[in-house]
Coordinates of C-alpha atoms in Angstrom, one line a residue:
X22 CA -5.0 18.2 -4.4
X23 CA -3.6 20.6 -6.9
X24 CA -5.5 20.9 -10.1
X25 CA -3.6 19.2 -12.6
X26 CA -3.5 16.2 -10.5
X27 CA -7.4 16.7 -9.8
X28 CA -7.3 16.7 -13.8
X29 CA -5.6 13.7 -14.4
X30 CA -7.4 11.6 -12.4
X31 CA -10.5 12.6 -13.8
X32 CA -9.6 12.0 -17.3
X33 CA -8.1 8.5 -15.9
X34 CA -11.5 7.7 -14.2
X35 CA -13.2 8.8 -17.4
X36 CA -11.2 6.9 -19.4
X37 CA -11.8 4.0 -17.5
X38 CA -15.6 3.8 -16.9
X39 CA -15.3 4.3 -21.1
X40 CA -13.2 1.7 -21.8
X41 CA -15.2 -0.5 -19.2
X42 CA -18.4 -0.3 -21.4
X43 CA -16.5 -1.2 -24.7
X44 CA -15.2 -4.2 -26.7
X45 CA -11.8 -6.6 -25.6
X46 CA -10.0 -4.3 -28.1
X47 CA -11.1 -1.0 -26.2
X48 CA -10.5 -1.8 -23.0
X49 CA -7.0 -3.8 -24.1
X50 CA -6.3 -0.1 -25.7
X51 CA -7.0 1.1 -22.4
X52 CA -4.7 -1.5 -20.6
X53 CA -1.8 -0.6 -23.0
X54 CA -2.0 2.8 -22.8
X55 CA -2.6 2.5 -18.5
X56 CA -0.2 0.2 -17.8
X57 CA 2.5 0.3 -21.1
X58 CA 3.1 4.1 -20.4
X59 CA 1.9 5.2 -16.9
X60 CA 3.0 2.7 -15.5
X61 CA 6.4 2.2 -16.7
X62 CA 7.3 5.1 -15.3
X63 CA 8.6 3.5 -12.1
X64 CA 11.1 0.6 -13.4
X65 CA 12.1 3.3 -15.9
X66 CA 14.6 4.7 -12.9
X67 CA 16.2 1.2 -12.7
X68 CA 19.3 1.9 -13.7
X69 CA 19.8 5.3 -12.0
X70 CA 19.7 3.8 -8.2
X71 CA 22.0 1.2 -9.4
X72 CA 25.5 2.3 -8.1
X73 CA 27.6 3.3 -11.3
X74 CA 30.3 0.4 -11.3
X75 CA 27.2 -2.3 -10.9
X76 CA 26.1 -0.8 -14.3
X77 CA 27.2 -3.0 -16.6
X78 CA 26.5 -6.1 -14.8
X79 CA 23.3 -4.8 -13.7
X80 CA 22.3 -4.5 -17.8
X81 CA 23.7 -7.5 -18.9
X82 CA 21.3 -9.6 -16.5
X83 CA 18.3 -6.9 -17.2
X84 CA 18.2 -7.6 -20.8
X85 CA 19.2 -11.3 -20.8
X86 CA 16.4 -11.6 -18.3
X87 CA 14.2 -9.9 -20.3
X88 CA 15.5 -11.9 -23.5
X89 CA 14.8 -14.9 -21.8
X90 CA 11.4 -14.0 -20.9
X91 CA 10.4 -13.2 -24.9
X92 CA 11.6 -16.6 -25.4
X93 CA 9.5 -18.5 -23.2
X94 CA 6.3 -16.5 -24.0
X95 CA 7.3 -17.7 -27.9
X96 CA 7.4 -21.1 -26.7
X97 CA 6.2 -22.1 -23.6
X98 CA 3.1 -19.9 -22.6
X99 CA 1.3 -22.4 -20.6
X100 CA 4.5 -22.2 -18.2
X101 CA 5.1 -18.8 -18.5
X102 CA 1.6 -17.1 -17.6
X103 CA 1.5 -18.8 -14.0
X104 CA 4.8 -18.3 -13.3
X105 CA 4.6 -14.6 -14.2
X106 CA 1.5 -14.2 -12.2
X107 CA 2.8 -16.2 -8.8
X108 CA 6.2 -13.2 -9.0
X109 CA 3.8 -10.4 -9.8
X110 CA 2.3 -11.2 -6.9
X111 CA 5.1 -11.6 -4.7
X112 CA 6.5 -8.1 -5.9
X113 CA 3.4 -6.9 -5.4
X114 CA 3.2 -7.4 -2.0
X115 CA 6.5 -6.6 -1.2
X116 CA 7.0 -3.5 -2.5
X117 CA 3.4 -1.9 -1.7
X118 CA 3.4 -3.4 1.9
X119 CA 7.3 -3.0 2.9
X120 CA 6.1 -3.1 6.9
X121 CA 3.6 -5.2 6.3
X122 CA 3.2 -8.5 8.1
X123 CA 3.5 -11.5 6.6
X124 CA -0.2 -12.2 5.9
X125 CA -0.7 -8.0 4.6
X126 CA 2.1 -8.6 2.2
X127 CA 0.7 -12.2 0.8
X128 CA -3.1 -10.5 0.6
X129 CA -2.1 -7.4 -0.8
X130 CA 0.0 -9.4 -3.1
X131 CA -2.6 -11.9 -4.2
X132 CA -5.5 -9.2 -4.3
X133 CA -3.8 -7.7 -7.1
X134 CA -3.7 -10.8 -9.4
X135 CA -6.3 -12.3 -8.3
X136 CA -9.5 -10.0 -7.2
X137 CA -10.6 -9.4 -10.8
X138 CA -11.3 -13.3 -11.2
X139 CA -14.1 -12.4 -8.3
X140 CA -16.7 -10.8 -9.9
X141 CA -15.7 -11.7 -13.7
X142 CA -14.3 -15.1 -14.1
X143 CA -15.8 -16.0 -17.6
X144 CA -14.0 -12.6 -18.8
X145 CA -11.0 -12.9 -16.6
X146 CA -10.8 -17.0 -17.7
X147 CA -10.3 -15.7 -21.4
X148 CA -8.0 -13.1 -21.1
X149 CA -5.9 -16.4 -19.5
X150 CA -6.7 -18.3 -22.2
X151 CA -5.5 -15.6 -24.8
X152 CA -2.0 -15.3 -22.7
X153 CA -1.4 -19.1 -22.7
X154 CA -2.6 -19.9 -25.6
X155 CA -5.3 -22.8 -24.3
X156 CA -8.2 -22.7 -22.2
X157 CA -7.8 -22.7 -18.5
X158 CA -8.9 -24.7 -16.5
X159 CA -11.9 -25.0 -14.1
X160 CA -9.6 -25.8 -11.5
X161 CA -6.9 -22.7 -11.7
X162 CA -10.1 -21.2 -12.0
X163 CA -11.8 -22.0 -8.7
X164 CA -8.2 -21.8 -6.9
X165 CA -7.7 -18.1 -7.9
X166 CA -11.3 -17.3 -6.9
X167 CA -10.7 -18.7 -3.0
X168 CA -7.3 -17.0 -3.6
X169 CA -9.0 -13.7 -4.6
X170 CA -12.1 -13.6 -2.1
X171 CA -9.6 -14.4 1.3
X172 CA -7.5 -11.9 -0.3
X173 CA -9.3 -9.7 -1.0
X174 CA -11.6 -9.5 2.4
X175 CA -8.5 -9.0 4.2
X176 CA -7.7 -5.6 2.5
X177 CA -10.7 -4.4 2.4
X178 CA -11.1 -4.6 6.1
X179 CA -7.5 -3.1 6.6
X180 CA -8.6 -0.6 4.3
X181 CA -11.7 0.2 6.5
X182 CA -10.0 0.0 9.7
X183 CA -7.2 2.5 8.3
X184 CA -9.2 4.5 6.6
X185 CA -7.0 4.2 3.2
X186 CA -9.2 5.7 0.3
X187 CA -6.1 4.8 -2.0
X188 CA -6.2 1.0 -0.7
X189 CA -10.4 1.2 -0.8
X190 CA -10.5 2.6 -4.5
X191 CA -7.1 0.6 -5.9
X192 CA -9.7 -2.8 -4.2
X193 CA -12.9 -1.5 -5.8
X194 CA -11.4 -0.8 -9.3
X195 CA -10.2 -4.5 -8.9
X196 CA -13.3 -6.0 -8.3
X197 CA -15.7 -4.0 -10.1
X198 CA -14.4 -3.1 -13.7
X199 CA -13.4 -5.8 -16.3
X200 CA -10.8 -7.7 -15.4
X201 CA -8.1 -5.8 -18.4
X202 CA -9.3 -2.2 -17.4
X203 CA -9.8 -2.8 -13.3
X204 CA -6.2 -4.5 -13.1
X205 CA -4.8 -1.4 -14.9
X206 CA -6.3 0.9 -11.9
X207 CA -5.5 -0.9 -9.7
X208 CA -2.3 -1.2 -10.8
X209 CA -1.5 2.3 -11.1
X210 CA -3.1 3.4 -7.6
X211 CA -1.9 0.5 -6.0
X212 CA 1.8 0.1 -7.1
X213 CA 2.7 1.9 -10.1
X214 CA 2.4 5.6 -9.2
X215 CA 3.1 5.1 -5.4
X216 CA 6.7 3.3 -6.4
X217 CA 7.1 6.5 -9.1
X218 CA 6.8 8.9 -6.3
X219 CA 8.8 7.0 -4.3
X220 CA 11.9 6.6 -7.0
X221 CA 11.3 10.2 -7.4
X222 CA 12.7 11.1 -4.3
X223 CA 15.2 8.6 -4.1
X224 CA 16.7 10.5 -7.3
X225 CA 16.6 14.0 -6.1
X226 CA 13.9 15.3 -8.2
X227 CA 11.7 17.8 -6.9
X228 CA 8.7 17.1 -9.7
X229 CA 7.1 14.4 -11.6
X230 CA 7.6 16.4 -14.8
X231 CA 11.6 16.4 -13.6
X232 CA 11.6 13.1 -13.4
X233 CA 10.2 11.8 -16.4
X234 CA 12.3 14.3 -18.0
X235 CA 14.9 12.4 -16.5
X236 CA 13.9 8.8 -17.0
X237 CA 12.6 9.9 -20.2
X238 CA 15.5 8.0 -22.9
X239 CA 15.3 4.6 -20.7
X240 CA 11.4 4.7 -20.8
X241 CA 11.6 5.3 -24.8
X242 CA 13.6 3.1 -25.5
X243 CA 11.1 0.3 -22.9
X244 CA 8.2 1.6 -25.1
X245 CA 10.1 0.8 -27.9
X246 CA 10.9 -2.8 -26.6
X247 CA 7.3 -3.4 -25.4
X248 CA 6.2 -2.0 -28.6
X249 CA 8.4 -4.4 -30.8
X250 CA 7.5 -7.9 -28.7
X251 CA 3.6 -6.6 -28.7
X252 CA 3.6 -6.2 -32.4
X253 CA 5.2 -9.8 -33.1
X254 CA 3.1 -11.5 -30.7
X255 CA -0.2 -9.7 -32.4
X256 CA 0.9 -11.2 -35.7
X257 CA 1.6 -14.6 -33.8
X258 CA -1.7 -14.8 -31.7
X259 CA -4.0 -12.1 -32.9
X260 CA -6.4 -10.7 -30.4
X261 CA -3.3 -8.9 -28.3
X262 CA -3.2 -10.0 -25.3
X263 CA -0.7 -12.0 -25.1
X264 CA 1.5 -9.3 -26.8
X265 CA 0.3 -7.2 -23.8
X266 CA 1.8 -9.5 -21.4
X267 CA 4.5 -10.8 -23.0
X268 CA 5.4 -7.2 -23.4
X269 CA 4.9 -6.2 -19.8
X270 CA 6.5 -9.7 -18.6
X271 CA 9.3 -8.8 -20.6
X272 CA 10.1 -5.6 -18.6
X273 CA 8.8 -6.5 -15.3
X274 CA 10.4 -9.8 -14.5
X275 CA 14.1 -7.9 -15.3
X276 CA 12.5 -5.1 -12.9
X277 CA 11.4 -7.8 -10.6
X278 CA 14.4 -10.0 -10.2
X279 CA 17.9 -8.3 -11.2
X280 CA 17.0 -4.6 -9.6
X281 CA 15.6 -5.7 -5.7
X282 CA 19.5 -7.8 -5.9
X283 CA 21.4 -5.0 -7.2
X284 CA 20.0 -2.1 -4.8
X285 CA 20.9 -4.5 -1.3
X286 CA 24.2 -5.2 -2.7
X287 CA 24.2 -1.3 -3.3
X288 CA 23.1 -0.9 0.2
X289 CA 20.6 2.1 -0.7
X290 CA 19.7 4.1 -3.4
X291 CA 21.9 5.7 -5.6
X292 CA 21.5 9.7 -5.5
X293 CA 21.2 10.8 -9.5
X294 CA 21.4 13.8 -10.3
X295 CA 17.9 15.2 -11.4
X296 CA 18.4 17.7 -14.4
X297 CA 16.1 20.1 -12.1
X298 CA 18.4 20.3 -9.8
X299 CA 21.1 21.3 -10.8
X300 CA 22.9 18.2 -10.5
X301 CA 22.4 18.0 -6.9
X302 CA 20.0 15.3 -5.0
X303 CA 17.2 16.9 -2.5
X304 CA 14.2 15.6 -1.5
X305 CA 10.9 17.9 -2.3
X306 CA 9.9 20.2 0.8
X307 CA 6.8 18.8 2.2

């Protein structure tokens, strides 16, 4: 591990266990700032492994997608919050187990939603409540908390048995911190940074500084968006975090449905040229 990384992680862990022993407002600061700008990141490359003549299309559906989504938060949150959870979890455990079997995909999947509920259910029941706008009920409850355990036994023993620190602490952040600050962990070491390395390469560029620098416009203008919805459902609802996940629903579900349709019909990756490179695609030498 090279020091800036070494760096960053401390200051993330740091940040963390901080936020962890603060207020809802703190550690939904934390969640914003975790998973609103870190993790972004990934779905900010979208567009650039779409092939060029699918572009227009491929935006169309994004932001009416994402249009859509706004909409149903405004109106219909109770309907919204568990259908957003039950594709979260899907993509989850698609994309961060693409070899997986069947049952590593739908743990790994569920883990992610559902561990926090584990160890905090009175905290992790509000935060629901916020998002829906009603209380939730005993019985969502109790289902997400068989859900979680199964779940999340099964990675921790394929954790063990691989010896997979990144799977073991992505787990542990899930179950042990409050439910806003241990999802946004887990989160980032589970799915979002491992899916930015991996657009990275499919891009061509040869750092993480290159490719933010060349994501950097799309992700703006996503901060921007998120920004936008997060400020009108804050006036709306009050505490926030509903504007956090209408703000993330409203750029993951486009990132979630339209993008896995447009790269198979693409057939792989589209090479972009990376403004480090010279405007040629290369993977970094390992």
């Amino acid at each position: 591990m090279t020091r800036a990384p070494a760096i960053g992680w401390t200051m993330l862990v740091g940040a963390a266990l901080a936020a962890s022993a603060g207020s809802l407002p703190i550690q939904l600061g934390f969640a914003i700032l975790a998973i609103g700008v870190l993790g972004m990141a990934h779905g900010a490359s979208d567009l650039a492994i779409v092939a060029p003549d699918r572009r227009p299309l491929f935006l169309f559906l994004y932001i009416s997608v994402s249009l859509i989504c706004l909409m149903w938060w405004t109106g219909y949150p109770q309907i919204a919050l568990p259908l957003f959870l039950a594709a979260s979890a899907i993509h989850f455990g698609v994309e961060d187990a693409p070899r997986g079997a069947p049952l590593e995909r739908t743990a790994r999947g569920i883990s992610l939603v559902a561990t926090p509920v584990i160890l905090h259910r009175e905290g992790y029941g509000d935060i629901l409540a916020f998002a829906a706008g009603h209380d939730i009920s005993t019985t969502m409850l109790f289902l997400l908390t068989v859900a979680g355990v199964g779940a999340t036994a099964l990675v921790l023993i394929m954790a063990a048995r691989r010896r997979d620190g990144r799977l073991l602490i992505g787990t542990g952040a899930l179950l042990v911190l409050p439910p806003l600050v241990g999802f946004s962990i887990g989160f980032l070491v589970l799915h979002a940074l491992p899916q930015t390395d991996l657009r990275r390469q499919a891009i061509g560029c040869v750092s993480h500084r290159a490719y933010l620098r060349a994501v950097g416009p799309i992700l703006l203008a996503a901060l921007l968006i998120a920004a936008a919805a997060g400020a009108f459902f804050v006036y709306r609802e009050g505490t926030g975090v509903r504007a956090l996940f209408a703000g993330i629903a409203a750029l993951a579900m486009p990132h979630l449905l339209v993008t896995p349709w447009f790269e198979e019909r693409a057939g792989r990756p589209v090479a972009h040229p990376c403004p480090a490179i010279g405007g040629r695609a290369q993977h970094p030498q390992t």
